[in-house]
């Protein structure tokens, strides 16, 4: 806690179809500096196996500093580009060019649709992935809602189908996807398997209310076995 400062606050209204809008108030988090990342968090970052961060409400300097520290330490960097570069710049969080340069240090990039289309000028997912890979990331993972996800690297580009679930609230689905994808990579699974497990995590998240409505590993595997029995042997 920091005396006199307000904690980050997020308001997420959800409609009858389970879709939501997100209103974020960074407050004290928006004051995080690159110097604070170096002095307070670098020791933890370099000991990690994966370093997750995102572009949405924090200014770019501390985000980029965390990425730099992880990159130089050989820690896999997983970056959720949650807003379009133009919005990022308009919000005063950093310049578009600096944001794109940061992608050169990223291992796994998950861009939102608006960011992916704005950066590449494409609407076709395969073309988007190819252009994003050319900017530096080793892996690109894009969620496509009811159509599942697309995962791509220099060696493979595959669409991974979604699961059929009753959607109650999509809040947190992207984070659940990223958590599942990261977990899969830690297990050494191939990209399609990581994408399938991540889709399962996101699907289960959508069946409950709340950003932290995550399924357990056993529940995700049960979902895969019930709807993708041919792929269940990969896990």
Short mmCIF file of C-alpha atoms in Angstrom, two decimals:
data_model
loop_
_atom_site.label_atom_id
_atom_site.label_comp_id
_atom_site.label_asym_id
_atom_site.label_seq_id
_atom_site.Cartn_x
_atom_site.Cartn_y
_atom_site.Cartn_z
CA UNK A 1 0.00 0.00 0.00
CA UNK A 2 1.02 3.59 -0.65
CA UNK A 3 -0.47 6.20 1.66
CA UNK A 4 -2.77 8.67 -0.08
CA UNK A 5 -2.99 6.67 -3.31
CA UNK A 6 -6.03 4.89 -4.73
CA UNK A 7 -5.91 1.26 -5.81
CA UNK A 8 -6.59 0.25 -9.39
CA UNK A 9 -10.31 -0.09 -10.08
CA UNK A 10 -12.04 -1.84 -12.97
CA UNK A 11 -15.77 -1.76 -13.73
CA UNK A 12 -17.08 -4.47 -16.08
CA UNK A 13 -20.78 -4.40 -17.07
CA UNK A 14 -22.03 -7.59 -18.76
CA UNK A 15 -25.04 -7.81 -21.12
CA UNK A 16 -27.62 -10.59 -21.43
CA UNK A 17 -25.51 -12.39 -24.05
CA UNK A 18 -22.47 -12.54 -21.79
CA UNK A 19 -20.55 -9.85 -23.67
CA UNK A 20 -18.92 -7.07 -21.65
CA UNK A 21 -17.33 -3.65 -21.68
CA UNK A 22 -14.34 -2.81 -19.50
CA UNK A 23 -13.72 0.55 -17.81
CA UNK A 24 -10.30 0.76 -16.18
CA UNK A 25 -9.02 3.27 -13.62
CA UNK A 26 -5.26 2.62 -13.20
CA UNK A 27 -4.82 5.05 -10.28
CA UNK A 28 -1.61 4.15 -8.40
CA UNK A 29 -0.65 1.44 -10.90
CA UNK A 30 -0.45 4.10 -13.59
CA UNK A 31 2.37 5.73 -11.64
CA UNK A 32 4.66 2.70 -11.74
CA UNK A 33 8.08 3.66 -13.13
CA UNK A 34 10.82 1.77 -14.93
CA UNK A 35 13.11 2.53 -12.00
CA UNK A 36 10.71 0.82 -9.60
CA UNK A 37 10.62 -2.23 -11.87
CA UNK A 38 14.42 -2.39 -11.80
CA UNK A 39 14.78 -1.94 -8.05
CA UNK A 40 11.74 -3.83 -6.75
CA UNK A 41 10.89 -6.54 -9.27
CA UNK A 42 13.95 -7.41 -11.37
CA UNK A 43 15.12 -10.02 -8.87
CA UNK A 44 11.83 -11.87 -9.20
CA UNK A 45 11.59 -11.50 -12.97
CA UNK A 46 14.99 -13.07 -13.69
CA UNK A 47 14.09 -16.15 -11.61
CA UNK A 48 10.85 -16.77 -13.52
CA UNK A 49 10.29 -19.19 -16.38
CA UNK A 50 7.64 -16.98 -17.99
CA UNK A 51 7.11 -13.25 -17.68
CA UNK A 52 3.56 -12.15 -18.50
CA UNK A 53 2.70 -8.51 -19.08
CA UNK A 54 0.29 -6.46 -21.15
CA UNK A 55 -0.40 -3.13 -22.79
CA UNK A 56 -3.70 -1.67 -21.62
CA UNK A 57 -3.44 0.66 -18.63
CA UNK A 58 0.20 0.89 -17.55
CA UNK A 59 2.57 3.37 -19.21
CA UNK A 60 5.02 1.73 -21.60
CA UNK A 61 8.33 2.49 -19.78
CA UNK A 62 7.78 0.08 -16.84
CA UNK A 63 6.23 -2.55 -19.12
CA UNK A 64 9.16 -2.34 -21.53
CA UNK A 65 11.64 -2.43 -18.66
CA UNK A 66 10.12 -5.63 -17.32
CA UNK A 67 10.25 -7.14 -20.79
CA UNK A 68 13.87 -6.06 -21.24
CA UNK A 69 14.92 -7.60 -17.93
CA UNK A 70 13.20 -10.88 -18.76
CA UNK A 71 14.50 -10.94 -22.33
CA UNK A 72 18.11 -10.40 -21.28
CA UNK A 73 17.78 -13.09 -18.60
CA UNK A 74 16.44 -15.64 -21.09
CA UNK A 75 12.99 -15.66 -19.50
CA UNK A 76 10.20 -16.28 -22.00
CA UNK A 77 8.20 -13.06 -22.51
CA UNK A 78 4.45 -13.41 -23.05
CA UNK A 79 2.82 -10.14 -24.06
CA UNK A 80 -0.91 -9.41 -24.20
CA UNK A 81 -1.40 -6.44 -26.51
CA UNK A 82 -4.86 -5.63 -25.23
CA UNK A 83 -5.47 -2.31 -27.01
CA UNK A 84 -4.75 -0.89 -30.45
CA UNK A 85 -1.51 1.15 -30.72
CA UNK A 86 -3.48 4.28 -31.66
CA UNK A 87 -5.55 4.02 -28.48
CA UNK A 88 -2.38 3.36 -26.48
CA UNK A 89 -0.87 6.59 -27.80
CA UNK A 90 -4.07 8.61 -27.35
CA UNK A 91 -4.25 7.49 -23.71
CA UNK A 92 -0.77 8.94 -23.17
CA UNK A 93 0.75 5.56 -22.33
CA UNK A 94 3.49 5.68 -24.97
CA UNK A 95 4.11 6.17 -28.66
CA UNK A 96 3.01 3.70 -31.31
CA UNK A 97 6.56 3.34 -32.60
CA UNK A 98 7.97 2.55 -29.15
CA UNK A 99 5.23 0.00 -28.58
CA UNK A 100 6.00 -1.75 -31.87
CA UNK A 101 9.74 -1.72 -31.15
CA UNK A 102 9.03 -3.48 -27.87
CA UNK A 103 7.64 -6.43 -29.84
CA UNK A 104 11.19 -7.27 -30.90
CA UNK A 105 11.82 -8.58 -27.37
CA UNK A 106 8.58 -10.58 -27.14
CA UNK A 107 8.48 -14.38 -27.42
CA UNK A 108 4.71 -14.93 -27.42
CA UNK A 109 2.37 -12.18 -28.62
CA UNK A 110 -1.38 -12.28 -28.08
CA UNK A 111 -2.90 -9.21 -29.74
CA UNK A 112 -6.52 -8.15 -29.51
CA UNK A 113 -8.31 -7.99 -32.87
CA UNK A 114 -8.17 -4.19 -33.03
CA UNK A 115 -4.41 -4.14 -32.44
CA UNK A 116 -3.74 -6.97 -34.89
CA UNK A 117 -5.70 -5.34 -37.70
CA UNK A 118 -4.36 -1.85 -37.07
CA UNK A 119 -0.72 -2.96 -37.02
CA UNK A 120 -0.90 -5.15 -40.10
CA UNK A 121 -3.65 -3.58 -42.19
CA UNK A 122 -5.02 -7.08 -42.73
CA UNK A 123 -8.27 -8.81 -41.78
CA UNK A 124 -7.29 -12.38 -42.69
CA UNK A 125 -5.94 -14.11 -39.60
CA UNK A 126 -3.18 -16.02 -41.40
CA UNK A 127 -1.90 -12.84 -43.06
CA UNK A 128 -2.11 -10.98 -39.75
CA UNK A 129 -0.04 -13.66 -38.03
CA UNK A 130 2.62 -13.65 -40.74
CA UNK A 131 3.06 -9.87 -40.53
CA UNK A 132 3.15 -9.87 -36.74
CA UNK A 133 5.82 -12.57 -36.72
CA UNK A 134 7.94 -10.40 -39.00
CA UNK A 135 8.00 -7.73 -36.25
CA UNK A 136 9.92 -9.92 -33.84
CA UNK A 137 7.69 -12.27 -31.81
CA UNK A 138 8.50 -15.97 -32.10
CA UNK A 139 4.90 -17.06 -31.59
CA UNK A 140 1.59 -15.33 -32.25
CA UNK A 141 -1.65 -16.53 -30.64
CA UNK A 142 -4.96 -14.91 -31.58
CA UNK A 143 -8.34 -15.69 -30.10
CA UNK A 144 -11.25 -15.75 -32.57
CA UNK A 145 -14.25 -16.12 -30.29
CA UNK A 146 -16.59 -18.89 -31.42
CA UNK A 147 -14.06 -19.81 -34.12
CA UNK A 148 -11.40 -20.78 -31.58
CA UNK A 149 -7.88 -19.49 -31.97
CA UNK A 150 -5.01 -19.28 -34.43
CA UNK A 151 -1.47 -20.12 -33.34
CA UNK A 152 1.52 -19.39 -35.53
CA UNK A 153 5.30 -19.55 -35.55
CA UNK A 154 7.93 -19.59 -38.27
CA UNK A 155 7.22 -23.30 -38.77
CA UNK A 156 3.48 -23.68 -38.33
CA UNK A 157 0.17 -21.82 -38.60
CA UNK A 158 -2.93 -23.60 -37.38
CA UNK A 159 -6.51 -22.79 -36.49
CA UNK A 160 -7.65 -24.58 -33.35
CA UNK A 161 -11.45 -25.00 -32.95
CA UNK A 162 -13.40 -23.63 -30.01
CA UNK A 163 -15.50 -25.63 -27.56
CA UNK A 164 -19.27 -25.57 -27.47
CA UNK A 165 -20.35 -24.16 -24.10
CA UNK A 166 -23.20 -22.08 -22.73
CA UNK A 167 -21.76 -18.57 -22.40
CA UNK A 168 -22.71 -16.66 -19.26
CA UNK A 169 -19.92 -14.07 -19.02
CA UNK A 170 -16.90 -13.59 -21.29
CA UNK A 171 -15.02 -11.55 -18.67
CA UNK A 172 -11.58 -13.04 -18.07
CA UNK A 173 -11.71 -15.40 -21.04
CA UNK A 174 -8.65 -13.85 -22.64
CA UNK A 175 -6.68 -14.10 -19.42
CA UNK A 176 -7.81 -17.70 -18.97
CA UNK A 177 -6.65 -18.40 -22.53
CA UNK A 178 -3.24 -16.89 -21.82
CA UNK A 179 -2.88 -18.84 -18.59
CA UNK A 180 -3.73 -22.07 -20.37
CA UNK A 181 -1.39 -21.30 -23.24
CA UNK A 182 1.47 -20.51 -20.86
CA UNK A 183 0.80 -23.70 -18.91
CA UNK A 184 0.91 -25.73 -22.11
CA UNK A 185 4.23 -24.23 -23.11
CA UNK A 186 5.66 -25.06 -19.69
CA UNK A 187 4.67 -28.68 -20.31
CA UNK A 188 6.52 -28.67 -23.64
CA UNK A 189 3.38 -29.29 -25.71
CA UNK A 190 3.27 -28.37 -29.40
CA UNK A 191 1.48 -25.18 -30.41
CA UNK A 192 -1.85 -26.78 -31.47
CA UNK A 193 -2.05 -28.60 -28.13
CA UNK A 194 -1.27 -25.38 -26.26
CA UNK A 195 -4.00 -23.65 -28.27
CA UNK A 196 -6.53 -26.41 -27.59
CA UNK A 197 -5.87 -26.42 -23.84
CA UNK A 198 -6.03 -22.60 -23.81
CA UNK A 199 -9.35 -22.70 -25.67
CA UNK A 200 -10.65 -25.08 -23.01
CA UNK A 201 -9.58 -22.73 -20.23
CA UNK A 202 -11.29 -19.80 -21.95
CA UNK A 203 -14.46 -21.79 -22.63
CA UNK A 204 -14.85 -22.85 -19.00
CA UNK A 205 -14.27 -19.28 -17.86
CA UNK A 206 -17.22 -18.16 -20.00
CA UNK A 207 -19.61 -20.57 -18.28
CA UNK A 208 -19.45 -18.70 -14.96
CA UNK A 209 -19.76 -15.11 -13.80
CA UNK A 210 -16.63 -13.17 -12.97
CA UNK A 211 -13.13 -12.48 -14.22
CA UNK A 212 -11.68 -15.25 -12.04
CA UNK A 213 -14.16 -17.98 -12.98
CA UNK A 214 -11.40 -20.36 -14.03
CA UNK A 215 -11.68 -24.13 -14.48
CA UNK A 216 -9.29 -26.59 -12.87
CA UNK A 217 -6.91 -28.66 -14.97
CA UNK A 218 -9.07 -31.77 -14.51
CA UNK A 219 -12.13 -29.85 -15.75
CA UNK A 220 -10.28 -28.60 -18.82
CA UNK A 221 -9.08 -32.10 -19.66
CA UNK A 222 -12.60 -33.46 -19.15
CA UNK A 223 -13.94 -30.87 -21.60
CA UNK A 224 -11.29 -31.81 -24.16
CA UNK A 225 -12.10 -35.53 -23.79
CA UNK A 226 -15.82 -34.91 -24.17
CA UNK A 227 -15.65 -32.68 -27.26
CA UNK A 228 -12.26 -33.46 -28.84
CA UNK A 229 -11.67 -37.15 -27.95
CA UNK A 230 -9.23 -37.62 -30.83
CA UNK A 231 -6.97 -34.93 -29.39
CA UNK A 232 -7.24 -35.99 -25.74
CA UNK A 233 -4.31 -38.39 -26.06
CA UNK A 234 -1.96 -35.41 -26.53
CA UNK A 235 -2.32 -34.48 -22.86
#
